[in-house]
Short mmCIF file of C-alpha atoms in Angstrom, two decimals:
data_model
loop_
_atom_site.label_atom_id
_atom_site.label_comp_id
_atom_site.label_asym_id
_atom_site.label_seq_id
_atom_site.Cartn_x
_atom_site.Cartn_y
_atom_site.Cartn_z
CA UNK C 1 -8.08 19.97 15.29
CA UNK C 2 -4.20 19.87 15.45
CA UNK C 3 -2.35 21.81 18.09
CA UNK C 4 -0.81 23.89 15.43
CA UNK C 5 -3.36 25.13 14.37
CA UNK C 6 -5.51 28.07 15.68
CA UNK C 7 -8.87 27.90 15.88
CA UNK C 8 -9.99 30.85 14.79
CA UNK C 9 -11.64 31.71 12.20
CA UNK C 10 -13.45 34.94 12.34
CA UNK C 11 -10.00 37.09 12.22
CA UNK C 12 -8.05 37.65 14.87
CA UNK C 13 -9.12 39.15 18.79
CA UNK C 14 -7.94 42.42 19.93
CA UNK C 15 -5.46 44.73 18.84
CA UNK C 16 -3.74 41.83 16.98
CA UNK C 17 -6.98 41.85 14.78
CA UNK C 18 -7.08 45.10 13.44
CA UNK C 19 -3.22 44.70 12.43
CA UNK C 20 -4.15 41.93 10.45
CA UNK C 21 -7.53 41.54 9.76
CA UNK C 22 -6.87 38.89 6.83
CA UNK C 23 -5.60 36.23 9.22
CA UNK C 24 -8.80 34.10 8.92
CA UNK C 25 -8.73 34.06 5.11
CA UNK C 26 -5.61 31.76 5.53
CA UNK C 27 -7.30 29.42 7.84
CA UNK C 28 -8.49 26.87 5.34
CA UNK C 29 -4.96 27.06 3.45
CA UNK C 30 -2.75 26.80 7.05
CA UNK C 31 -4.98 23.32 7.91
CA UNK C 32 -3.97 21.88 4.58
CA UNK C 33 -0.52 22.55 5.16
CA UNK C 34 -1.08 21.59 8.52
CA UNK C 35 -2.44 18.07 8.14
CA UNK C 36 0.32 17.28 5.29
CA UNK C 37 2.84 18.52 7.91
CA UNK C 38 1.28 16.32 10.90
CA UNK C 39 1.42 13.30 7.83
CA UNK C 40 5.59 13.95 7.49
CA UNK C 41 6.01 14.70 11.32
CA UNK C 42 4.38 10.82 12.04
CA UNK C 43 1.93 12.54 13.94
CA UNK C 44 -1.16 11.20 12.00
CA UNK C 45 -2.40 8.11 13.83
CA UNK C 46 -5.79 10.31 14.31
CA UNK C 47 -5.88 10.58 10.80
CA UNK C 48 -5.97 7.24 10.21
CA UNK C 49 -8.26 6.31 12.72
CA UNK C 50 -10.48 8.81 10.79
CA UNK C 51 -10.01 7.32 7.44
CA UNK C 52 -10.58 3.62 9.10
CA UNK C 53 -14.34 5.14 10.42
CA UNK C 54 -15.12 6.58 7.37
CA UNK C 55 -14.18 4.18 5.14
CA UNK C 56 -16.01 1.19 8.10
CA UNK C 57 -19.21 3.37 8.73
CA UNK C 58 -17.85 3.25 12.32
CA UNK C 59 -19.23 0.60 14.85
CA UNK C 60 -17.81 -1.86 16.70
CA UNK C 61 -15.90 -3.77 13.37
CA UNK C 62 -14.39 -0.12 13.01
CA UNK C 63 -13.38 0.29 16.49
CA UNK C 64 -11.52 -3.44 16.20
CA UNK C 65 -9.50 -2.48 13.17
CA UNK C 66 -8.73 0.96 14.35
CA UNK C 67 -6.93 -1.03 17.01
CA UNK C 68 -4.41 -2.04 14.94
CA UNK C 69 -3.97 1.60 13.51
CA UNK C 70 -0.24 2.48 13.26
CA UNK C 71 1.85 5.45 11.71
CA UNK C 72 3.47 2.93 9.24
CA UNK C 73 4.27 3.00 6.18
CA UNK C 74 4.33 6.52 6.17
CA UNK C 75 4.45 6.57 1.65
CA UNK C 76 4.29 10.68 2.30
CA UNK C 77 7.55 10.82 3.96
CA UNK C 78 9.51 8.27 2.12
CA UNK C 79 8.71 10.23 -1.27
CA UNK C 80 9.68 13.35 0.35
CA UNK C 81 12.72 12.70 1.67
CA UNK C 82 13.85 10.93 -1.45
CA UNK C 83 12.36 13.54 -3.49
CA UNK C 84 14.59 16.43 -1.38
CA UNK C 85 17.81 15.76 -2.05
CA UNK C 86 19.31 19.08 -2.05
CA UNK C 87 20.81 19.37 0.55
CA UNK C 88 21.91 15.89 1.55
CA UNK C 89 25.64 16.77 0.99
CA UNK C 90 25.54 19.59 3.69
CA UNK C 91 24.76 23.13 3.05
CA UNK C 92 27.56 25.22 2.12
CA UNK C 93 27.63 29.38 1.89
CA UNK C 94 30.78 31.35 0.86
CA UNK C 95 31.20 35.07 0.01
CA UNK C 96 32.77 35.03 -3.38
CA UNK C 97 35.69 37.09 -3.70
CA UNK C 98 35.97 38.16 -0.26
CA UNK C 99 39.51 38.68 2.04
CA UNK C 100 40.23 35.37 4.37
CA UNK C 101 39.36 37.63 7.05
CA UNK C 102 36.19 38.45 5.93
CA UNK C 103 35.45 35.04 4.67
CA UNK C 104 36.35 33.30 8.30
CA UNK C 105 33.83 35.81 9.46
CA UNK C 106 31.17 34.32 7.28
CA UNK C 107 31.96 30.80 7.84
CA UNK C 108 31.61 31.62 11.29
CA UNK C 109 28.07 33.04 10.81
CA UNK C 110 26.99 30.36 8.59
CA UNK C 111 27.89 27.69 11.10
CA UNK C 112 26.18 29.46 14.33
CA UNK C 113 22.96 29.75 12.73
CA UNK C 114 22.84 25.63 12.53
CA UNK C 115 21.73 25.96 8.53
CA UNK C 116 24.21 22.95 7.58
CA UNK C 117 21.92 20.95 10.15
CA UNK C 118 18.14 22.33 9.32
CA UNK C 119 18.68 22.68 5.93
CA UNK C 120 17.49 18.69 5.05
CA UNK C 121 14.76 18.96 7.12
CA UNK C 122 13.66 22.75 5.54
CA UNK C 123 14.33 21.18 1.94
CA UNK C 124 12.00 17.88 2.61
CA UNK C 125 9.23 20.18 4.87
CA UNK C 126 9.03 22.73 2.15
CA UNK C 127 8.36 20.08 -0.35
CA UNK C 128 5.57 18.16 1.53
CA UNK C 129 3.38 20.90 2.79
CA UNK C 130 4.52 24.70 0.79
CA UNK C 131 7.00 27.39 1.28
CA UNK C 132 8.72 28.04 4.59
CA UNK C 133 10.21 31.22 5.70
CA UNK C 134 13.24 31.46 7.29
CA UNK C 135 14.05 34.73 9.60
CA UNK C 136 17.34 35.31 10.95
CA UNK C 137 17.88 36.75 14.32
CA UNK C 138 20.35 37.30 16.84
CA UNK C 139 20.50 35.43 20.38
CA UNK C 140 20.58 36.28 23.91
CA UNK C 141 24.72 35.21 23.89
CA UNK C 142 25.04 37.38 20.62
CA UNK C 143 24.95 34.15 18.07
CA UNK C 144 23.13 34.35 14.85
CA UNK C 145 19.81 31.50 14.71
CA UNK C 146 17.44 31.32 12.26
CA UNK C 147 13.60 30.78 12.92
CA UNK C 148 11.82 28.62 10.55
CA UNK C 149 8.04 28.78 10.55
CA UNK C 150 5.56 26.44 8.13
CA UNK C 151 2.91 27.61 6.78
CA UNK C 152 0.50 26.18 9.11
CA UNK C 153 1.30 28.87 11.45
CA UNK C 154 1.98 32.01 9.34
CA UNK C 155 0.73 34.33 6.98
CA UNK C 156 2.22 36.45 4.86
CA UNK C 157 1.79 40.06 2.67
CA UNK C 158 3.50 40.05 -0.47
CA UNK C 159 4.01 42.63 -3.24
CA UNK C 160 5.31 39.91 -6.00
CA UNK C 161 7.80 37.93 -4.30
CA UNK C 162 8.78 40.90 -2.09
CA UNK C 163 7.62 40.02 1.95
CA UNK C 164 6.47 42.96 3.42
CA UNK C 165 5.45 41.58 6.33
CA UNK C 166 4.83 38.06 8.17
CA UNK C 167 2.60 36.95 11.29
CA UNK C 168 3.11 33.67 12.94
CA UNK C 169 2.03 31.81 16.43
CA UNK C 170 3.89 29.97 18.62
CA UNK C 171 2.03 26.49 19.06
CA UNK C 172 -0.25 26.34 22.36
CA UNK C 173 2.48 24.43 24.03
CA UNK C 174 4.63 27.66 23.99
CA UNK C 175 1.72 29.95 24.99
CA UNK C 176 -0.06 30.33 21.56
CA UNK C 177 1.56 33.89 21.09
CA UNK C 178 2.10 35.81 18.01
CA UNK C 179 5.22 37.17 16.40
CA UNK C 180 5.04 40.56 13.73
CA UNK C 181 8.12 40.95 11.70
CA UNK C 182 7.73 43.41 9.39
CA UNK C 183 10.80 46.31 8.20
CA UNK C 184 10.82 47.76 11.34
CA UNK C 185 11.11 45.22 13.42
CA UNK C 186 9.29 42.24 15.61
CA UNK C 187 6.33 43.17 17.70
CA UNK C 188 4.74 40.26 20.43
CA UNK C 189 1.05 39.59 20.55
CA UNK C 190 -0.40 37.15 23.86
CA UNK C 191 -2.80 34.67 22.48
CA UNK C 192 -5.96 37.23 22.56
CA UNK C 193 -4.26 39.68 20.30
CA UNK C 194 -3.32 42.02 22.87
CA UNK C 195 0.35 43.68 22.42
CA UNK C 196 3.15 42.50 25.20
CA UNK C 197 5.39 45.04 24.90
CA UNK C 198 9.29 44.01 24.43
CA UNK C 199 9.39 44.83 20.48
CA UNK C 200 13.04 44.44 18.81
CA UNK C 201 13.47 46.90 16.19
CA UNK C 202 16.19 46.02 13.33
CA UNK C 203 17.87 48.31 10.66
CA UNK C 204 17.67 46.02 8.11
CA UNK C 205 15.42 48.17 5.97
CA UNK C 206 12.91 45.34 4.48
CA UNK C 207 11.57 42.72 6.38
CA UNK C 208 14.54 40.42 7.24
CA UNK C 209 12.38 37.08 6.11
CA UNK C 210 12.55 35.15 3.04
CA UNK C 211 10.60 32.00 2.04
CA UNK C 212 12.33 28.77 1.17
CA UNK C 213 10.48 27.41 -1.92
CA UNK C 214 11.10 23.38 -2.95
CA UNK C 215 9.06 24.01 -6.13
CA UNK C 216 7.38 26.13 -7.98
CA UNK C 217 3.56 26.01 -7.25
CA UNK C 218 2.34 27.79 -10.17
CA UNK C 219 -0.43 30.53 -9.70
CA UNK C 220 -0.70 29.53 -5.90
CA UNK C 221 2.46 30.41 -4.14
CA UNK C 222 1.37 28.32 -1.32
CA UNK C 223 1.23 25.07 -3.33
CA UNK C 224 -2.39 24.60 -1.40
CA UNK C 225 -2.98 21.17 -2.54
CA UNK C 226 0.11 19.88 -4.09
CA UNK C 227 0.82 16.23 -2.97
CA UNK C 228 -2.56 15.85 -1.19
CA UNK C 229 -2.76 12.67 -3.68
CA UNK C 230 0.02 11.66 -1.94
CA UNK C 231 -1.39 12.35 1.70
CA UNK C 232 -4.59 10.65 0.85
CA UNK C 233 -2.83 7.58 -0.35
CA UNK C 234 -0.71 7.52 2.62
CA UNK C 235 -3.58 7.25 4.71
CA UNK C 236 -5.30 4.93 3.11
CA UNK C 237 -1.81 2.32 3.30
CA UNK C 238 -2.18 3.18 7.21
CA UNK C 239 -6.15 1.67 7.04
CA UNK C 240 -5.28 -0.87 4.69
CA UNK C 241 -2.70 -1.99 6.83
CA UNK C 242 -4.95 -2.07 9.96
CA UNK C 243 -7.57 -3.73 8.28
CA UNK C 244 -5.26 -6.11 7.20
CA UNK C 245 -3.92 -7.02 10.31
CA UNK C 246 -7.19 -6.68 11.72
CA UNK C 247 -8.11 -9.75 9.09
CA UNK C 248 -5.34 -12.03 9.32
CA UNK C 249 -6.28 -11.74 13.38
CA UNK C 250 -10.10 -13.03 12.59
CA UNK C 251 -9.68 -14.72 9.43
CA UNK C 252 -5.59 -15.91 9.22
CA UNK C 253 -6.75 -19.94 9.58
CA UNK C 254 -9.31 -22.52 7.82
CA UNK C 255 -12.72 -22.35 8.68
CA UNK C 256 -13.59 -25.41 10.69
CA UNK C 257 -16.96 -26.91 10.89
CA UNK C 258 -18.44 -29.00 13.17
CA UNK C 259 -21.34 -31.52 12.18
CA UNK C 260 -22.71 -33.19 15.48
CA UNK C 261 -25.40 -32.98 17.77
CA UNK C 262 -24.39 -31.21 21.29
CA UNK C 263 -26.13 -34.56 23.04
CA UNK C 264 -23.24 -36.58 21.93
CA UNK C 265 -20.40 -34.10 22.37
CA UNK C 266 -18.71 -35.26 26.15
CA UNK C 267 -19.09 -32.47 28.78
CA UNK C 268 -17.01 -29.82 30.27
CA UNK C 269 -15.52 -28.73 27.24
CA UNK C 270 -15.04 -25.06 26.39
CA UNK C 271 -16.49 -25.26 22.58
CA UNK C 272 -14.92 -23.13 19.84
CA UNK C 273 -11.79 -22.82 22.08
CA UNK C 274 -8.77 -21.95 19.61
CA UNK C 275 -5.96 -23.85 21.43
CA UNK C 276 -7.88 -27.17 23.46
CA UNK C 277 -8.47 -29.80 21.75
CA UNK C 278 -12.47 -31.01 20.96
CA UNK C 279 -13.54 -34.57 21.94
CA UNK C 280 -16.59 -35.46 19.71
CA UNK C 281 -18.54 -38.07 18.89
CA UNK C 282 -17.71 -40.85 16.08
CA UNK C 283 -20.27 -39.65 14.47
CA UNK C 284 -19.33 -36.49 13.85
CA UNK C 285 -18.15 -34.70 10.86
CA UNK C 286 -15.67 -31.97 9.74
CA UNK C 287 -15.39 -29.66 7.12
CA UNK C 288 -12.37 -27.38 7.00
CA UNK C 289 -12.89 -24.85 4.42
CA UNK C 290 -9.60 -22.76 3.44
CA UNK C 291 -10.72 -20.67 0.76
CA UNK C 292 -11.39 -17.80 3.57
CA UNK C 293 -7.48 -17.32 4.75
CA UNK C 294 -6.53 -14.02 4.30
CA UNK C 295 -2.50 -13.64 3.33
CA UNK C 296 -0.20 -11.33 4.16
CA UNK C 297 1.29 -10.86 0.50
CA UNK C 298 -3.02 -10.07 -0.56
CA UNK C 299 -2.73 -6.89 1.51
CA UNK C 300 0.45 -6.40 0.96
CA UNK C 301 -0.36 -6.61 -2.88
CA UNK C 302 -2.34 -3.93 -2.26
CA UNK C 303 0.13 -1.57 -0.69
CA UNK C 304 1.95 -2.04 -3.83
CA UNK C 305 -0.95 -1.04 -6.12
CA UNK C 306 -1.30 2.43 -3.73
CA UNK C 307 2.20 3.32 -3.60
CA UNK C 308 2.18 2.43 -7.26
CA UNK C 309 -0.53 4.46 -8.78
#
């Protein structure tokens, strides 16, 4: 299972779990999100050694091709990141009708949170794997940053499209902790659900999160299995590719065969040997049999009829 996800699934330990006791009815939705985001992120290579074993029985012929597993092409990120285009011009903010002063001020703010940078990334994320939520918060130096948390690590209590309040976790790397935010403020959790202390209250009045949306995912708000066509298909590129390169390695020349009797060959030389040459007898005979080579453009032929379909 991925790092960023927890593996929990019978709710949450501690104190942690009576706060929020639906945490492990998310589970199933935060993997899906998680695997599409590990797909985007280049992360996958596991993946595709999966989708090699399943697809090879697994074995030894399995364990060959899954050596020449790779990451590329990655189909799920290319469509993404043409697909979220908006904003590959920069993203700009302005307070409409507001004094120069008051407008510098803003400009200010917008550029210390780092949006004009993230928001690409946020744009092409939030189309591949569901809605991210973006939290504002101030810094240790007193300069306005903005978390942004996937949905493989959060969860989320709505009225409509009103947050009330959102839970995330840090991934294990970072401790595996867990951050509250609700209208009062942010409350810390250590990874078995037991409260930390150090809470930051706000005056903000709601909960000071909102969820950046690429599309609209109809009666799921989570978009749960949008694009997992396109996921699938990018694995299967990854073991087609493998397998492919895997074949060209066994299969990329004619078959040659050898009609004499071993009596007659002259000794001390390495048979079958695919550089030295083979000294045989006159009255040997050779067939060389073509119709076996395996081509790059076959495989790549196929590529096209994935990425195609």
């Amino acid at each position: 299972m991925p790092a960023a996800v927890l593996s929990v699934y019978n709710g949450l330990p501690g104190e942690l779990g009576q706060r929020w006791p639906g945490w492990a009815g998310s589970a199933v939705r935060r993997e899906a999100a998680a695997r599409k985001l590990r797909i985007y992120n280049e992360d996958h290579l596991d993946l595709v050694a999966a989708a090699i074993d399943k697809c090879l029985g697994g074995g030894q012929v399995a364990a060959d091709v899954r050596r020449f597993a790779s990451r590329s092409p990655n189909l799920f990120r290319a469509v993404s990141d043409c697909i979220a285009v908006a904003y590959r011009q920069g993203c700009r903010r302005e307070l409409r009708g507001a004094s120069p002063a008051v407008a510098r001020a803003f400009a200010q703010v917008v550029g210390e949170s780092n949006i004009a940078r993230k928001a690409a990334g946020l744009n092409a994320r939030a189309w591949a794997a569901g809605p991210h939520f973006v939290s504002p918060f101030i810094t240790a130096r007193g300069a306005l940053a903005l978390d942004v948390i996937g949905p493989d690590r959060l969860d989320a209590e709505m009225v409509g499209e009103e947050v009330e309040r959102v839970l995330w976790h840090l991934p294990r790397a970072q401790g595996g902790s867990f951050v509250l935010l609700d209208a009062e403020g942010w409350q810390y959790f250590d990874s078995q659900g037991a409260a930390t202390g150090g809470n930051v209250g706000h005056s903000v009045g709601r909960c000071p999160v909102v969820p950046f949306s690429a599309f609209d995912g109809g009666d799921d708000f989570w978009a749960t299995t949008a694009h997992n066509g396109l996921a699938d298909a990018t694995l299967t590129c990854g073991r087609l590719s493998a397998l492919g390169l895997y074949s060209r390695q066994v299969g990329g020349f004619p078959l040659v065969t050898i009609f004499a009797t071993l009596e007659g060959v002259p000794p001390g030389q390495v048979l079958g040997h695919p550089m030295l040459p083979l000294l045989l007898p006159e009255t040997a005979t050779v067939q060389v049999d073509d119709g076996r080579v395996i081509t790059g453009e076959d495989y790549l032929s196929d590529f096209s009829a994935v990425a195609s379909l």
